[in-house]
Tab-separated table of C-alpha atoms and ligand atoms in Angstrom:
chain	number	residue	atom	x	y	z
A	1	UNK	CA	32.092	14.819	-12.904
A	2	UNK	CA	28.673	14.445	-11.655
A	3	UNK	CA	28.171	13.149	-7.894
A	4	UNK	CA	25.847	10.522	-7.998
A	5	UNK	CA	22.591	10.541	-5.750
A	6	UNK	CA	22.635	8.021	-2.780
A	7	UNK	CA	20.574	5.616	-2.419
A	8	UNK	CA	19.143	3.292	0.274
A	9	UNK	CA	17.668	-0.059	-0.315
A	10	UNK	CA	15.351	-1.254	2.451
A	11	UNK	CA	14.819	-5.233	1.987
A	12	UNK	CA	11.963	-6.696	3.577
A	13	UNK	CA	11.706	-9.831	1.527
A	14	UNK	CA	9.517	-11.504	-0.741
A	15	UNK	CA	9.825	-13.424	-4.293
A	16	UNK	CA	12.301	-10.924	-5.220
A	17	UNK	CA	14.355	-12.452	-2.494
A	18	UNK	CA	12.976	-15.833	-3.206
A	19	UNK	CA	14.675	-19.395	-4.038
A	20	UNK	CA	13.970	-22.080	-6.309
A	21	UNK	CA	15.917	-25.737	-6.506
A	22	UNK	CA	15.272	-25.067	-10.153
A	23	UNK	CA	14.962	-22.488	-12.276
A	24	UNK	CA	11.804	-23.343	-14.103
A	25	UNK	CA	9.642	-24.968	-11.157
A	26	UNK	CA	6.763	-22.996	-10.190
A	27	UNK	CA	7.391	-23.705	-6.268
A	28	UNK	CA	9.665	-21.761	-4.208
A	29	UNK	CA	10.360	-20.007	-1.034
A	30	UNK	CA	10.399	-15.965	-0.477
A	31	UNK	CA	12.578	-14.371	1.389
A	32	UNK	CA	15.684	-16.153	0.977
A	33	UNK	CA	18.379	-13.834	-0.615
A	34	UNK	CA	19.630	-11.356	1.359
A	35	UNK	CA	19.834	-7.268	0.284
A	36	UNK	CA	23.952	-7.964	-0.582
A	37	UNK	CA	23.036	-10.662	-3.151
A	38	UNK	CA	19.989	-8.464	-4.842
A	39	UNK	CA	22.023	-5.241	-5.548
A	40	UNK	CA	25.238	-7.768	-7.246
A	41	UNK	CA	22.092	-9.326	-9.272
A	42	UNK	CA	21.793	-5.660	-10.807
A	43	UNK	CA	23.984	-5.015	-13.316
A	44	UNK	CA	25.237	-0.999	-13.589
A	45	UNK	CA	22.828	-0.342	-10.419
A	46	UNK	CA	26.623	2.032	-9.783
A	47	UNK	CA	26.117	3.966	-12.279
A	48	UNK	CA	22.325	5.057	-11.203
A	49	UNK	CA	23.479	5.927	-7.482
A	50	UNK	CA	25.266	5.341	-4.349
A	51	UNK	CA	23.648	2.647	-3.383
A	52	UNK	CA	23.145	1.220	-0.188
A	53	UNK	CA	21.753	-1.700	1.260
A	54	UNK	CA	19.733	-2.780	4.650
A	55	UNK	CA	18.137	-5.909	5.469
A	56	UNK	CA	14.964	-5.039	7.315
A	57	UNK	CA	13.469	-8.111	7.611
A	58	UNK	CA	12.888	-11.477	5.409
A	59	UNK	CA	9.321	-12.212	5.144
A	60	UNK	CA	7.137	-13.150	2.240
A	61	UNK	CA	4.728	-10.550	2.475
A	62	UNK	CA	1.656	-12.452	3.496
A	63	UNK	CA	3.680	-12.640	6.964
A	64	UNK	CA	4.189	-8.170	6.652
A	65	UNK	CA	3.135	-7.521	10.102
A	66	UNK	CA	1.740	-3.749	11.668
A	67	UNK	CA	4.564	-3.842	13.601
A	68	UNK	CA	7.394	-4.017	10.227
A	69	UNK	CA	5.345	-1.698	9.168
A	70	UNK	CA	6.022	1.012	11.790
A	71	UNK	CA	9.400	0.097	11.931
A	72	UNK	CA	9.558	0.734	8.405
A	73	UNK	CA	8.103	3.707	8.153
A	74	UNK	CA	10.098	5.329	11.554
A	75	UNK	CA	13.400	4.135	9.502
A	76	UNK	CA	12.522	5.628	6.590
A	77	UNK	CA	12.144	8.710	8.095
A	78	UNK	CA	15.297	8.940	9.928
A	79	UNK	CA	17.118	7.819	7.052
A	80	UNK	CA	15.443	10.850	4.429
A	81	UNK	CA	16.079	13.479	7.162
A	82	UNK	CA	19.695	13.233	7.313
A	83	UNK	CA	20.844	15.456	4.813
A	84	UNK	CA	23.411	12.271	2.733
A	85	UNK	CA	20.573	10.210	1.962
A	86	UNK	CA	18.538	11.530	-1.219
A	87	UNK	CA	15.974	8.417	-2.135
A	88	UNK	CA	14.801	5.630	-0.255
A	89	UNK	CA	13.766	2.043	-2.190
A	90	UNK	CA	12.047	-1.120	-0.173
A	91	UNK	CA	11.784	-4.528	-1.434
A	92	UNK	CA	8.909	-6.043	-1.216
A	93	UNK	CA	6.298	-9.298	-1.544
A	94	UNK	CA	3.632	-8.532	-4.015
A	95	UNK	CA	1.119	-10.026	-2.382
A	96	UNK	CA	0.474	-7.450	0.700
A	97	UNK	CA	2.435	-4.414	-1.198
A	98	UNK	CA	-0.597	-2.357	-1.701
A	99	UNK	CA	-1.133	-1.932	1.904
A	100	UNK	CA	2.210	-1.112	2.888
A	101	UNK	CA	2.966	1.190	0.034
A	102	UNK	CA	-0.046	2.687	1.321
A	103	UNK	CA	1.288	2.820	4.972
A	104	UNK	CA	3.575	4.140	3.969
A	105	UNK	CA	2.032	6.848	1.843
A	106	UNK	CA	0.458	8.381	4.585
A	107	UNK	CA	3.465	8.100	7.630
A	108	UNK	CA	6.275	9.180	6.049
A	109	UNK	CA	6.916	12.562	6.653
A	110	UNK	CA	9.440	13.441	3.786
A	111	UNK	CA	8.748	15.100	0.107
A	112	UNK	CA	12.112	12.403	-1.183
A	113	UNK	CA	11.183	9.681	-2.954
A	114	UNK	CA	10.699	6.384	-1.452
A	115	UNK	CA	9.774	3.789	-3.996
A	116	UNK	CA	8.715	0.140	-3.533
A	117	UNK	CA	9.737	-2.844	-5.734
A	118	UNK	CA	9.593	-6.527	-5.893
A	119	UNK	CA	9.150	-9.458	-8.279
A	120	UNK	CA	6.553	-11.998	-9.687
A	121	UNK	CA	9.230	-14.600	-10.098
A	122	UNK	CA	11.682	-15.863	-7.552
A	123	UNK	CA	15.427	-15.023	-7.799
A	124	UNK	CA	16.287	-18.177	-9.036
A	125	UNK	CA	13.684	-18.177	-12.139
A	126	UNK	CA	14.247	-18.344	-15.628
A	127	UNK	CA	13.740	-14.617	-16.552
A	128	UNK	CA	13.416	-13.476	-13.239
A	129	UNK	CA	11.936	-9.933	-13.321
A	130	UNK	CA	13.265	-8.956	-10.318
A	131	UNK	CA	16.381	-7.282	-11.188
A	132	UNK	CA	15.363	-4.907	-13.503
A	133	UNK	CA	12.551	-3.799	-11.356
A	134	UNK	CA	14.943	-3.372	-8.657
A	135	UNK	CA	17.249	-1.317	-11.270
A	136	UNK	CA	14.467	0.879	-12.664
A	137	UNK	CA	13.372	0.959	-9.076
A	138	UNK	CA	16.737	3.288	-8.220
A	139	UNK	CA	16.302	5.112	-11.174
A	140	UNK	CA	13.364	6.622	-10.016
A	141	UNK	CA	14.788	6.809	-6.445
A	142	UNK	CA	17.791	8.946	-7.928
A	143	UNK	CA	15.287	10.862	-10.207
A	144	UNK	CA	14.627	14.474	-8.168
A	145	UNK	CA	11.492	14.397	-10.302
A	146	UNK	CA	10.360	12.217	-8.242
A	147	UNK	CA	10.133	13.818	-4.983
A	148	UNK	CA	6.128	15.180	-3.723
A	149	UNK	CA	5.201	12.446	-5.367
A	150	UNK	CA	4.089	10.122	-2.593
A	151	UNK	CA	4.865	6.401	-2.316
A	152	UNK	CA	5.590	4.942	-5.977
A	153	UNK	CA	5.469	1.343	-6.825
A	154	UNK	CA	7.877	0.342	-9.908
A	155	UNK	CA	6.401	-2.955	-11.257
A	156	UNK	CA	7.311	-4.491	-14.645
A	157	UNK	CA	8.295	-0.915	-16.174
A	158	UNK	CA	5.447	0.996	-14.450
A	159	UNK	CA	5.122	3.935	-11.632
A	160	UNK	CA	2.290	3.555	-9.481
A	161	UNK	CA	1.127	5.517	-7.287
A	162	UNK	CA	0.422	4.135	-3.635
A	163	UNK	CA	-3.729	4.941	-3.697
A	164	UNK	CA	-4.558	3.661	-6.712
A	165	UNK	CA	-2.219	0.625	-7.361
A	166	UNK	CA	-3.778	-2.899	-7.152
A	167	UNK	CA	-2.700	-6.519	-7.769
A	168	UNK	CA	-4.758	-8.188	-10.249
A	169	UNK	CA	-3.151	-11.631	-11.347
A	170	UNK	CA	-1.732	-14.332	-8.906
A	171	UNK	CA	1.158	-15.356	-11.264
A	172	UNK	CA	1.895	-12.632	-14.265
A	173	UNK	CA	4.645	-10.310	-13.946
A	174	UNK	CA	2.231	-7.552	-15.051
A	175	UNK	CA	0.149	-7.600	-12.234
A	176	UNK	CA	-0.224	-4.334	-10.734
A	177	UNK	CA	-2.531	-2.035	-12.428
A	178	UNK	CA	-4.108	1.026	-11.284
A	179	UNK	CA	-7.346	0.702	-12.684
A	180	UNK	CA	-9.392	3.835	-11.742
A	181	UNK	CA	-6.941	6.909	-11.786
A	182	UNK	CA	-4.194	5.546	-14.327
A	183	UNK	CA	-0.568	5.520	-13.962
A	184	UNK	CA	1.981	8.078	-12.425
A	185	UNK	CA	4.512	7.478	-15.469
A	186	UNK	CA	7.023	4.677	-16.871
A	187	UNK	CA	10.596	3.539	-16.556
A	188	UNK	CA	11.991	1.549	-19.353
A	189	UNK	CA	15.355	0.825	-18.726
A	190	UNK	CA	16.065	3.327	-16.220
A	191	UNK	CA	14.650	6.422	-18.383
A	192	UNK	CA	12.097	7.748	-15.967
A	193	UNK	CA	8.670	9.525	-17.510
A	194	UNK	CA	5.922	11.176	-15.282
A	195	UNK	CA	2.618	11.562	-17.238
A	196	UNK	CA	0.792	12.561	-14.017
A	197	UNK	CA	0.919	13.578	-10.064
A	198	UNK	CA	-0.426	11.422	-7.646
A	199	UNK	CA	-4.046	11.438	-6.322
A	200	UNK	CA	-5.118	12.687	-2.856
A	201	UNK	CA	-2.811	13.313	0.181
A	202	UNK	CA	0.070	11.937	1.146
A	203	UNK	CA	3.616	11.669	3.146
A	204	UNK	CA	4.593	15.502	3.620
A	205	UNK	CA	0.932	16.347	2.909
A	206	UNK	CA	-0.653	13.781	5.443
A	207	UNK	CA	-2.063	14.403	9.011
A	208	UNK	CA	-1.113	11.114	10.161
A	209	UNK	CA	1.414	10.778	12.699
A	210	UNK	CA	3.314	7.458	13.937
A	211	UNK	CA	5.068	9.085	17.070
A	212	UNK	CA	4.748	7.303	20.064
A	213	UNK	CA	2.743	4.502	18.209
A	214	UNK	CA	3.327	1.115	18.912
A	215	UNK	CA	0.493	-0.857	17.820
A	216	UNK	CA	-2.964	0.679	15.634
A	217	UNK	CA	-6.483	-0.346	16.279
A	218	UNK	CA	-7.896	-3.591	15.076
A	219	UNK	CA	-9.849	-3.197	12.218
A	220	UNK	CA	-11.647	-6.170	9.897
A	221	UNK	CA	-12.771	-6.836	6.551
A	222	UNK	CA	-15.700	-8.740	6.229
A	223	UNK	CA	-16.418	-10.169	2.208
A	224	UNK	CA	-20.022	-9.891	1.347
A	225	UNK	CA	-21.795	-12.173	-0.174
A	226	UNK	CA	-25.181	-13.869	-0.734
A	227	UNK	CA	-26.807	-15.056	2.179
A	228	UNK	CA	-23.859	-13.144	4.141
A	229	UNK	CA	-24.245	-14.392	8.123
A	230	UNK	CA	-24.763	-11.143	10.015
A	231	UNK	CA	-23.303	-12.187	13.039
A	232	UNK	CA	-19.554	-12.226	11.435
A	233	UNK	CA	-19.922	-8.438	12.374
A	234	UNK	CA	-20.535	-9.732	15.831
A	235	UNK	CA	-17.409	-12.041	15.618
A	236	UNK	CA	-15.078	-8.923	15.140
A	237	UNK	CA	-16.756	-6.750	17.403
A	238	UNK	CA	-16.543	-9.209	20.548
A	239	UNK	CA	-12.647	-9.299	19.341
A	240	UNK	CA	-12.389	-6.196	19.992
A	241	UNK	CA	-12.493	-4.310	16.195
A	242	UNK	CA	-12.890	-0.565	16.706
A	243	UNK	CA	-14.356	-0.425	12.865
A	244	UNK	CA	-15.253	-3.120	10.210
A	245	UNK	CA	-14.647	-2.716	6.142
A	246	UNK	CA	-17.535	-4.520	4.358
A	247	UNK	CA	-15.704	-5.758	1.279
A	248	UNK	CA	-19.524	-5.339	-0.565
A	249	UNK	CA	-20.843	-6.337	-3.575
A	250	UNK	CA	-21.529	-3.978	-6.102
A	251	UNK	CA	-21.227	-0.282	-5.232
A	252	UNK	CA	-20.882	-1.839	-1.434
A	253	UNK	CA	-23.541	-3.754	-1.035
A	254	UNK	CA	-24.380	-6.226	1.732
A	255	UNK	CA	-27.816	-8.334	2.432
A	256	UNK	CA	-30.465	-6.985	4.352
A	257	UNK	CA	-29.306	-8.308	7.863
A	258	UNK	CA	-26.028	-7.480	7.822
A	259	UNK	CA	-27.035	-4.021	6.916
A	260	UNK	CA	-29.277	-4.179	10.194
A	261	UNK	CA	-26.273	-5.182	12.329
A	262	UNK	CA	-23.657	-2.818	10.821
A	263	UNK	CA	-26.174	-0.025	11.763
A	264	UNK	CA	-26.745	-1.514	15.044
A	265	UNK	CA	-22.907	-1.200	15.835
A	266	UNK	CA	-22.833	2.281	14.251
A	267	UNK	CA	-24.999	3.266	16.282
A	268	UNK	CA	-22.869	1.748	19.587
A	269	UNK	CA	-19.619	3.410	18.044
A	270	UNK	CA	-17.698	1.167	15.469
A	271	UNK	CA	-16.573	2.488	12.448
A	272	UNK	CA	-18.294	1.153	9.381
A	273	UNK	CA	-16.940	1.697	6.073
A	274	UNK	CA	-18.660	0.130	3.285
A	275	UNK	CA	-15.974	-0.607	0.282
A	276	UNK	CA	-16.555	-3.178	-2.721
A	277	UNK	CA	-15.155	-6.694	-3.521
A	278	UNK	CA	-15.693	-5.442	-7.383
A	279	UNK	CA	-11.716	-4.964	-8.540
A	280	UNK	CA	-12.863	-1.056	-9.802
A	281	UNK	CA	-14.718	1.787	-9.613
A	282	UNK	CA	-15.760	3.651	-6.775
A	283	UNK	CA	-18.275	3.670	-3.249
A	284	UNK	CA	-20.308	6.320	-3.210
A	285	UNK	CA	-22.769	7.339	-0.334
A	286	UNK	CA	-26.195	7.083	-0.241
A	287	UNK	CA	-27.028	5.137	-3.752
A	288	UNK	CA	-28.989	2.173	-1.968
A	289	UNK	CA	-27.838	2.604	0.882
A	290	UNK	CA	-29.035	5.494	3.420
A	291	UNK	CA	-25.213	6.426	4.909
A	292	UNK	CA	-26.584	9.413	6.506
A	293	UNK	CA	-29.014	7.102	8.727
A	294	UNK	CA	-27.229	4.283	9.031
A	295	UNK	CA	-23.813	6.671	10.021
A	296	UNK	CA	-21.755	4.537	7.503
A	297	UNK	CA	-18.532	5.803	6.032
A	298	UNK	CA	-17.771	5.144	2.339
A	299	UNK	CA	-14.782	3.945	1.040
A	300	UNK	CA	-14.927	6.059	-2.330
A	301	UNK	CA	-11.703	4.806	-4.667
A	302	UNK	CA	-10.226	2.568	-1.809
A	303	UNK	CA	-10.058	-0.722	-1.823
A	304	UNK	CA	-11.153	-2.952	1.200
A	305	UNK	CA	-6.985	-3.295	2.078
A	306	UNK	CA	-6.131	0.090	1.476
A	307	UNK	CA	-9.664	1.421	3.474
A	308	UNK	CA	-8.775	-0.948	6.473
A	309	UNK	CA	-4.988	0.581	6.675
A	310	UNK	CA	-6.481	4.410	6.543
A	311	UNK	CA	-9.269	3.455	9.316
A	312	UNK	CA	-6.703	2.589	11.416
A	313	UNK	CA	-5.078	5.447	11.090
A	314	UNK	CA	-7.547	7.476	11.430
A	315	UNK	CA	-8.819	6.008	14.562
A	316	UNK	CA	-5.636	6.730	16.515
A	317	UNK	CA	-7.902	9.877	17.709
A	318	UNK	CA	-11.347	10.274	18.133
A	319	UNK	CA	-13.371	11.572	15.375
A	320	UNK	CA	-17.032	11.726	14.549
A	321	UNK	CA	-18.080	9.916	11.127
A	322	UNK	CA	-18.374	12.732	9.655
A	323	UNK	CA	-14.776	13.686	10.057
A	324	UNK	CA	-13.777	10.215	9.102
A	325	UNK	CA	-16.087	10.216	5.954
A	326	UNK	CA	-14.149	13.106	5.063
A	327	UNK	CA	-10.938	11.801	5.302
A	328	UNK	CA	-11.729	9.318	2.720
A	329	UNK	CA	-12.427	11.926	-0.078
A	330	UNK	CA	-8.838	13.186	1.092
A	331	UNK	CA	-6.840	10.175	1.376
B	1	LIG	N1	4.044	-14.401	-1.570
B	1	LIG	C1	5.024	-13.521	-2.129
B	1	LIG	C2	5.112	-12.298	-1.233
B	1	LIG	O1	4.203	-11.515	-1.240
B	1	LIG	C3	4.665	-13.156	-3.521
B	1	LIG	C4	5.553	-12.147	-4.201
B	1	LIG	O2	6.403	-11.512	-3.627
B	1	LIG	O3	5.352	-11.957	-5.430
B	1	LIG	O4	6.061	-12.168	-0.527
């Protein structure tokens, strides 16, 4: 008889956890199930692995913190480097999961596969999605197929990968796309298919290290827009940001006087990495801009979430921008 992978299911809330008085009312409140009550909302999740479940925290994911995050991540790596566990899965909110599959993407230091779920409707819903992203989700946790293959995201029979996943409706339950690189594969049903490998580095691949880290350097994104007030860049920097995202327009864009105070503070030492508030496509250097000058950073395919999370990565050690430019073509 075949021995069956096993499984661990990291909860950290969200709708997928979430609770309705009814089961067609639109309002409701995340995080209210806990891990036990998920996995017995799975039908036949027994016959995909040994699964296991932990509840790591109950948060909607607006309320994900930098310190769950590290948490997470440290946890995830002690539970893929005892030799028992062979796949790791985390619930989560759909709201913030871009940045923390993205976290996560770059900190954990195993080549198993971790993938993240969650759900657009709450537990409680009429055709709640939840369950059989949480079931596909295992499949492609128990799937050796998957592992190298960086943080995945299974999302209404889709595999994303971490960089290039996005949230693009507030309410459907296909919501995730990845517009600019395309998808890693599909799950219907459990049957796992891989059309592609991820893009850029990531977990056993990446440089970045959480040991000994506690807390990660503040970092803001600032949304361009016409008439932008410059002095919002002096807001963050009195607050002690170590670098600032512009979420630009266009190909990152920003109005003449904010340009003039972002190079102002590159000049004095703060990271600036000029991303776009345009869902896709890419920020490429010099186009209007004069990067080289001004010592800007661009974000090339990440968006202003995912470029704040790898700046403050990257600015656990001290780097010139040219360094840091050039971890954002690797990351
Ligand atoms: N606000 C919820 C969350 O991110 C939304 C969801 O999970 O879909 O936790």
């Amino acid at each position: 008889m075949k021995t069956l992978p096993n499984v661990t299911i990291l909860a950290t809330g969200g709708t997928i956890a979430g609770t309705a008085p009814s089961s067609t009312q639109a309002g409701y409140t995340s995080g209210k199930i806990n891990i036990d009550g998920m996995i017995q909302a799975v039908p036949n999740i027994e016959k995909l692995a040994r699964v296991d479940g932990e509840q790591f925290s109950n948060v909607g994911s607006q309320d994900m913190s930098f310190e769950i995050m590290i948490n997470l991540s440290c946890r995830i790596n002690a539970l893929l480097a005892t030799k028992k566990i062979n796949g790791v899965v985390v619930t989560h909110g759909t709201d913030t999961m871009e940045e923390t599959a993205f976290f996560l993407n770059l900190t954990v230091k195993s080549a198993k596969p971790v993938v993240m779920t969650g759900a657009m409707r709450p537990a409680t819903a009429v055709s709640a999605d939840g369950p059989l992203n949480l079931y596909n989700a295992v499949a492609v946790a128990a799937d050796p197929e998957a592992r190298e293959k960086g943080l995945l995201v299974v999302m209404n029979d889709r595999i994303h990968g971490a960089h290039s996943l996005t949230k693009t409706n507030t309410t459907s339950v296909e919501t995730f796309l990845s517009p600019v690189n395309g998808l890693i594969g599909t799950v219907i049903y459990g049957a796992v298919k891989y059309y592609r490998g991820p893009f850029r580095q990531h977990t056993v691949f990446s440089e970045f290290s959480l040991e000994g880290i506690t807390a990660l350097p503040r970092v803001d994104i600032l949304y361009a827009c016409a008439d932008m007030p410059p002095d919002l860049i002096d807001c963050s920097v009195a607050n002690g940001a170590k670098g600032i995202v512009i979420a630009g327009d266009g190909n990152g864009n920003m109005n003449e006087a904010t340009l003039k105070k972002a190079a102002q503070m590159a000049g004095q030492g703060i990271f600036i990495v000029r991303s776009s508030r345009v869902p896709t496509g890419t920020v490429s250097r010099n186009v209007e801009v004069d990067d080289d000058t001004h010592q800007f950073i661009v974000s090339d395919e990440l968006n202003p979430a995912k470029a704040r999370i790898l700046l403050m990565l990257v600015l656990l050690k001290n780097r010139s921008f040219q360094q840091v430019q050039e971890l954002f073509y690797s990351y």
